[in-house]
XYZ file of C-alpha atoms in Angstrom:
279
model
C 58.913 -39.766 -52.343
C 55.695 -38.851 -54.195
C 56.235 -41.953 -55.890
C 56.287 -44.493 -53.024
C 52.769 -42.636 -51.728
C 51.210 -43.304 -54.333
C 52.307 -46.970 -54.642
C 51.376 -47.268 -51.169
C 47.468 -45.575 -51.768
C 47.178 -47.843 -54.593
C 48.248 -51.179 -52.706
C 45.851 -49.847 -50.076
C 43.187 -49.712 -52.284
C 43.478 -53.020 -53.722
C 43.921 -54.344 -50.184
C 40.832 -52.905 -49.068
C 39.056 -54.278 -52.614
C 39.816 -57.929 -51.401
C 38.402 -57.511 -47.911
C 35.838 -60.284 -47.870
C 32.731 -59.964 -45.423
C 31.831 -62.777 -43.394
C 28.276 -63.204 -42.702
C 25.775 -66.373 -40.972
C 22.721 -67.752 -41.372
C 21.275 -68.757 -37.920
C 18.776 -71.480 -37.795
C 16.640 -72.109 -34.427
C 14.946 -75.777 -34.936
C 11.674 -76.740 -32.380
C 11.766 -80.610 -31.278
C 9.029 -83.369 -30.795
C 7.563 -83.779 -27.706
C 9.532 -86.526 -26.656
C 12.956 -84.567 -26.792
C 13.813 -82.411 -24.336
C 16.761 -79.846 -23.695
C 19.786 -80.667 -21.374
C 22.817 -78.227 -21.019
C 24.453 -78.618 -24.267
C 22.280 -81.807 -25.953
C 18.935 -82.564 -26.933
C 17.801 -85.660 -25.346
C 15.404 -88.872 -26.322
C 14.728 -91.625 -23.471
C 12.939 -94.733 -23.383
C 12.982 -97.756 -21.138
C 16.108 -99.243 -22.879
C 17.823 -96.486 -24.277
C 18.445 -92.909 -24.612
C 19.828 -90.890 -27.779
C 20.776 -87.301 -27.610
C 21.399 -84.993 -30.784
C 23.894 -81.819 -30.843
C 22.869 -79.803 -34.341
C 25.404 -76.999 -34.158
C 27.291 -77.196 -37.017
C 27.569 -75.785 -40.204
C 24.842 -77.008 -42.488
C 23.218 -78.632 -39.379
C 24.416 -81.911 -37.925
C 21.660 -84.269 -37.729
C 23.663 -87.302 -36.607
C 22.654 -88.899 -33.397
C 24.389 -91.243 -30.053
C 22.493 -93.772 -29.103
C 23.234 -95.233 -25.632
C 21.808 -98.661 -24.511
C 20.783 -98.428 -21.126
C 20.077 -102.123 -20.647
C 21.933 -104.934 -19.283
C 21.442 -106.963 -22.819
C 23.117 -106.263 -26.124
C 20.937 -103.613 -28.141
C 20.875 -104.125 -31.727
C 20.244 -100.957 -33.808
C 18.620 -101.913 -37.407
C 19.568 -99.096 -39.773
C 18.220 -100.705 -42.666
C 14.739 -100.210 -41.091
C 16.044 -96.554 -40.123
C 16.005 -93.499 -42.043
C 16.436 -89.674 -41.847
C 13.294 -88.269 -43.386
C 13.931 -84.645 -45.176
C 10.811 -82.440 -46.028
C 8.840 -85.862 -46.686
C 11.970 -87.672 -48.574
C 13.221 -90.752 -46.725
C 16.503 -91.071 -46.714
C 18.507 -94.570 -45.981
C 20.748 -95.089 -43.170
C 22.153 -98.516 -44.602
C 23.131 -98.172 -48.088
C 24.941 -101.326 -48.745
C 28.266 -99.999 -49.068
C 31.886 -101.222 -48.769
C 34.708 -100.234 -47.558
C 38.590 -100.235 -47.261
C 41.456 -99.867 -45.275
C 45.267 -99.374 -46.705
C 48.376 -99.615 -45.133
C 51.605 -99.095 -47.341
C 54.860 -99.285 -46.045
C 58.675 -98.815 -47.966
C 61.815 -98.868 -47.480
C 64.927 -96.941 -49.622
C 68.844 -97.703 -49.670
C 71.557 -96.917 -51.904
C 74.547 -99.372 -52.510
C 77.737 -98.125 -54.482
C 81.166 -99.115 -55.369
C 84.198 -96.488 -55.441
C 87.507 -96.942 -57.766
C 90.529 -94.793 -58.379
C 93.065 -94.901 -60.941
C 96.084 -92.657 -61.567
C 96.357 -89.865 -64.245
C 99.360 -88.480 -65.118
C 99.772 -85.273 -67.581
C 101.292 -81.695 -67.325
C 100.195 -79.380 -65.342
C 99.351 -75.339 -65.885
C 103.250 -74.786 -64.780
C 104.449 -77.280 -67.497
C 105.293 -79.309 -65.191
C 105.006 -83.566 -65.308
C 102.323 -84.437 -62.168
C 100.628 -87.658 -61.353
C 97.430 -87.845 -59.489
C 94.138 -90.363 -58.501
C 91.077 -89.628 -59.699
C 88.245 -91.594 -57.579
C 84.691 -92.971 -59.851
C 81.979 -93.758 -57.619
C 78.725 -95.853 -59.079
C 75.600 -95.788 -56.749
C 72.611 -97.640 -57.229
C 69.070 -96.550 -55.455
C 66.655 -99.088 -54.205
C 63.430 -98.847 -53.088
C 61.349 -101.591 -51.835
C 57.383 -101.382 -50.627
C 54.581 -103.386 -49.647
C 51.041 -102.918 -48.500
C 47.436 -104.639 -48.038
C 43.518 -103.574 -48.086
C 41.125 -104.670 -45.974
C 37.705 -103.905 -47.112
C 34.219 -104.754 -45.106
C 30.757 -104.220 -45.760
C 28.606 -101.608 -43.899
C 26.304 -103.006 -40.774
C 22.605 -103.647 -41.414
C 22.543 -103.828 -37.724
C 24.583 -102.242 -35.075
C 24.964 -104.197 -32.052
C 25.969 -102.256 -28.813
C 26.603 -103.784 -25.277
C 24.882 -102.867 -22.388
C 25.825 -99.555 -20.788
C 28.053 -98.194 -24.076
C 26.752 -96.659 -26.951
C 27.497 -95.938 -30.811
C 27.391 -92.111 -32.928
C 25.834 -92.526 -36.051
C 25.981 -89.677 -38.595
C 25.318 -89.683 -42.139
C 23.633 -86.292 -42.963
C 23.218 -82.415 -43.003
C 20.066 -80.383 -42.697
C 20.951 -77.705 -45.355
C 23.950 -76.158 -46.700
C 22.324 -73.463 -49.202
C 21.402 -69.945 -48.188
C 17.999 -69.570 -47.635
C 16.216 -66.294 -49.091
C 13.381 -64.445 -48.149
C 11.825 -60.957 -48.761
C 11.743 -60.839 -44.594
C 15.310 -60.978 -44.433
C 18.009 -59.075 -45.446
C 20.993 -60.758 -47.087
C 23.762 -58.679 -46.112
C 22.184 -57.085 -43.166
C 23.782 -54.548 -40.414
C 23.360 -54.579 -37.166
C 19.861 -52.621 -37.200
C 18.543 -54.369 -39.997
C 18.782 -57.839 -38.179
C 15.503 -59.541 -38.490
C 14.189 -62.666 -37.717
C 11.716 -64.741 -39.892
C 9.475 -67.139 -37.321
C 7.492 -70.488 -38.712
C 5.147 -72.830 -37.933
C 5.469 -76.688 -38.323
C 2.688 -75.916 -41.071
C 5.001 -73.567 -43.423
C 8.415 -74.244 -42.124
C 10.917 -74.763 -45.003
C 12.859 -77.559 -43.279
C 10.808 -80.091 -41.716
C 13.006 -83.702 -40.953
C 13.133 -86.496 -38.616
C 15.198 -89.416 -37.312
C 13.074 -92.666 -38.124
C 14.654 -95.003 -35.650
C 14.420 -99.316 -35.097
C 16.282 -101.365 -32.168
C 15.416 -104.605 -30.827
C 16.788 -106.015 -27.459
C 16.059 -109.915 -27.605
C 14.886 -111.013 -30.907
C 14.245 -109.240 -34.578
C 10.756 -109.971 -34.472
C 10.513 -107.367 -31.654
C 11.085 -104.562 -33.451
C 10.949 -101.266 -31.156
C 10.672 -97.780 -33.150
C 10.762 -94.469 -32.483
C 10.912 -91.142 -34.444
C 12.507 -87.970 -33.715
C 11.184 -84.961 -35.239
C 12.410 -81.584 -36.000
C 11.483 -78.219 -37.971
C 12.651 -75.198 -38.140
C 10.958 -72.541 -36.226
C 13.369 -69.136 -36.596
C 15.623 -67.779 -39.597
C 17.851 -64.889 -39.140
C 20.851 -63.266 -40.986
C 23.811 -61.629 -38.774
C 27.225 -60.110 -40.125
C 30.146 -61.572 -38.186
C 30.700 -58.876 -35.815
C 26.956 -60.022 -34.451
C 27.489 -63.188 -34.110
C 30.542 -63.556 -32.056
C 31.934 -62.186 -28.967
C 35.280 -61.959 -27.795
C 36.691 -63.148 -24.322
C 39.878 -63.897 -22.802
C 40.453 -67.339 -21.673
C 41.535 -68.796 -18.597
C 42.937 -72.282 -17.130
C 44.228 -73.065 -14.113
C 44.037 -69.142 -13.111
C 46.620 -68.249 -15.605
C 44.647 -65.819 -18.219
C 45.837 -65.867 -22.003
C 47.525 -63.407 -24.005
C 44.946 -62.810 -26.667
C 41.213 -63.416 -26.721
C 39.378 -65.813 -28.159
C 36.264 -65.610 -30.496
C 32.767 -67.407 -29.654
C 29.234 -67.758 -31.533
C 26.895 -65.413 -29.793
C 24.172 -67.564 -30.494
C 25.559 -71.545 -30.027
C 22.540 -73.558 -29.204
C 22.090 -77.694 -29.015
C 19.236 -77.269 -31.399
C 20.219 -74.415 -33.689
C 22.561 -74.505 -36.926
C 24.161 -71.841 -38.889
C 25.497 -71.650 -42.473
C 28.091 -69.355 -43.281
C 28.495 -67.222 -46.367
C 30.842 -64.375 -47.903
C 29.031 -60.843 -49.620
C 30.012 -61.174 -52.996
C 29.420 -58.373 -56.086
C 25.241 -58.880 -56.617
C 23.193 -56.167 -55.621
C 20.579 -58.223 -53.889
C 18.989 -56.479 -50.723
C 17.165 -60.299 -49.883
């Protein structure tokens, strides 16, 4: 009996060893002038279009929909667009190419059978005849397949009243550190580090071109963004439990939600590992 305890105190213990601890990075982002908030997107608008950005997401999802409010064809030039990072302008068109595949196969088996008769003594010394069937099966397989492969757009057309989601990039993926913020923080030592435009880390904007009629009329826009709020939160700050319902019929278990889920926020997640590090 003492035995099994103290298996069971040492499996504990190595259990509780392995526990990992969750914790998020929350980023609050402040927006251009010419974007404004609605319910759960951030939205642009001009005369012949309007494009509305959702950054939630882990590392930040910069990607935008562009919907063409017009009654012509608009035709978005990414070659003359570009996400520009902390002064780095990035290309939407890169001149790429790319495939499809489709395989498809078939397998069957095809076999022959014979018998002949043996005859011989059996374990009672006794003379006995019997068949003894050979069998010979062949497998087959047969498959075919084709690639289709197409270059990337230089320019996007989309017809009046539809629109096209174009995403190519993330705003950061690394932890950032600062002596303002604790790394591995409880729930009193949550802090929040505020910027300005001016000394923001993470400065970036969507560098857009459309035209409606002809190429030569080149309309552009840009959409700017920076950072304006950094905060650390273990995971039992930054979700909250609830128990869902549909139809009026309530589920069995509850359901887990980000506390702090924003249109123009981000988060990146990470685990505590071994370093000492307070920041």
């Amino acid at each position: 009996m003492k035995k099994l305890l103290f298996i069971g105190a040492v499996v504990t213990l190595l259990t509780s060893c392995n526990v990992t601890s969750n914790y998020y990075q929350i980023y609050k982002t402040n927006t251009s002038d010419n974007i404004v908030k609605k319910g759960d997107l951030l939205v642009f608008e001009d005369e012949n279009c309007s494009v509305t950005y959702n950054l939630w997401n882990e590392g930040g999802n910069v990607g935008f929909n562009i919907y063409n409010k017009s009654n012509k064809n608009l035709y978005l030039n990414l070659e003359e667009s570009f996400f520009v990072f902390n002064g780095i302008a990035n290309n939407y068109y890169k001149n790429r190419v790319f495939s499809n595949s489709v395989n498809s196969g078939a397998t069957y088996s095809t076999g022959v059978m014979a018998s002949k008769s043996v005859t011989g003594y059996n374990f009672l010394n006794l003379l006995q005849t019997n068949k003894v069937a050979v069998s010979n099966n062949t497998g087959i397989v047969n498959s075919s397949g084709y690639s289709v492969s197409y270059n990337e757009e230089k320019i996007v057309s989309i017809p009046p009243k539809t629109s096209k989601y174009i995403v190519e990039y993330s705003i950061n993926n690394s932890l950032y550190r600062d002596c303002d913020l604790y790394k591995y923080p409880t729930k009193k030592q949550i802090n929040t580090k505020s910027f300005t435009k001016s000394d923001s880390p993470f400065v970036f904007s969507n560098k857009i071109s459309y035209y409606i009629d002809t190429p030569d009329k080149l309309i552009k826009f840009d959409n700017s963004f920076f950072v304006s709020e950094i905060a650390n939160y273990p995971e039992s700050e930054a979700f909250y439990s609830k128990t869902d319902e549909n139809c009026g019929q309530k589920s069995m278990s509850k359901s887990y939600y980000f506390n702090y889920k924003s249109p123009d926020k981000f988060y990146v997640k990470y685990v505590k590992g071994q370093d000492s590090w307070k920041n």
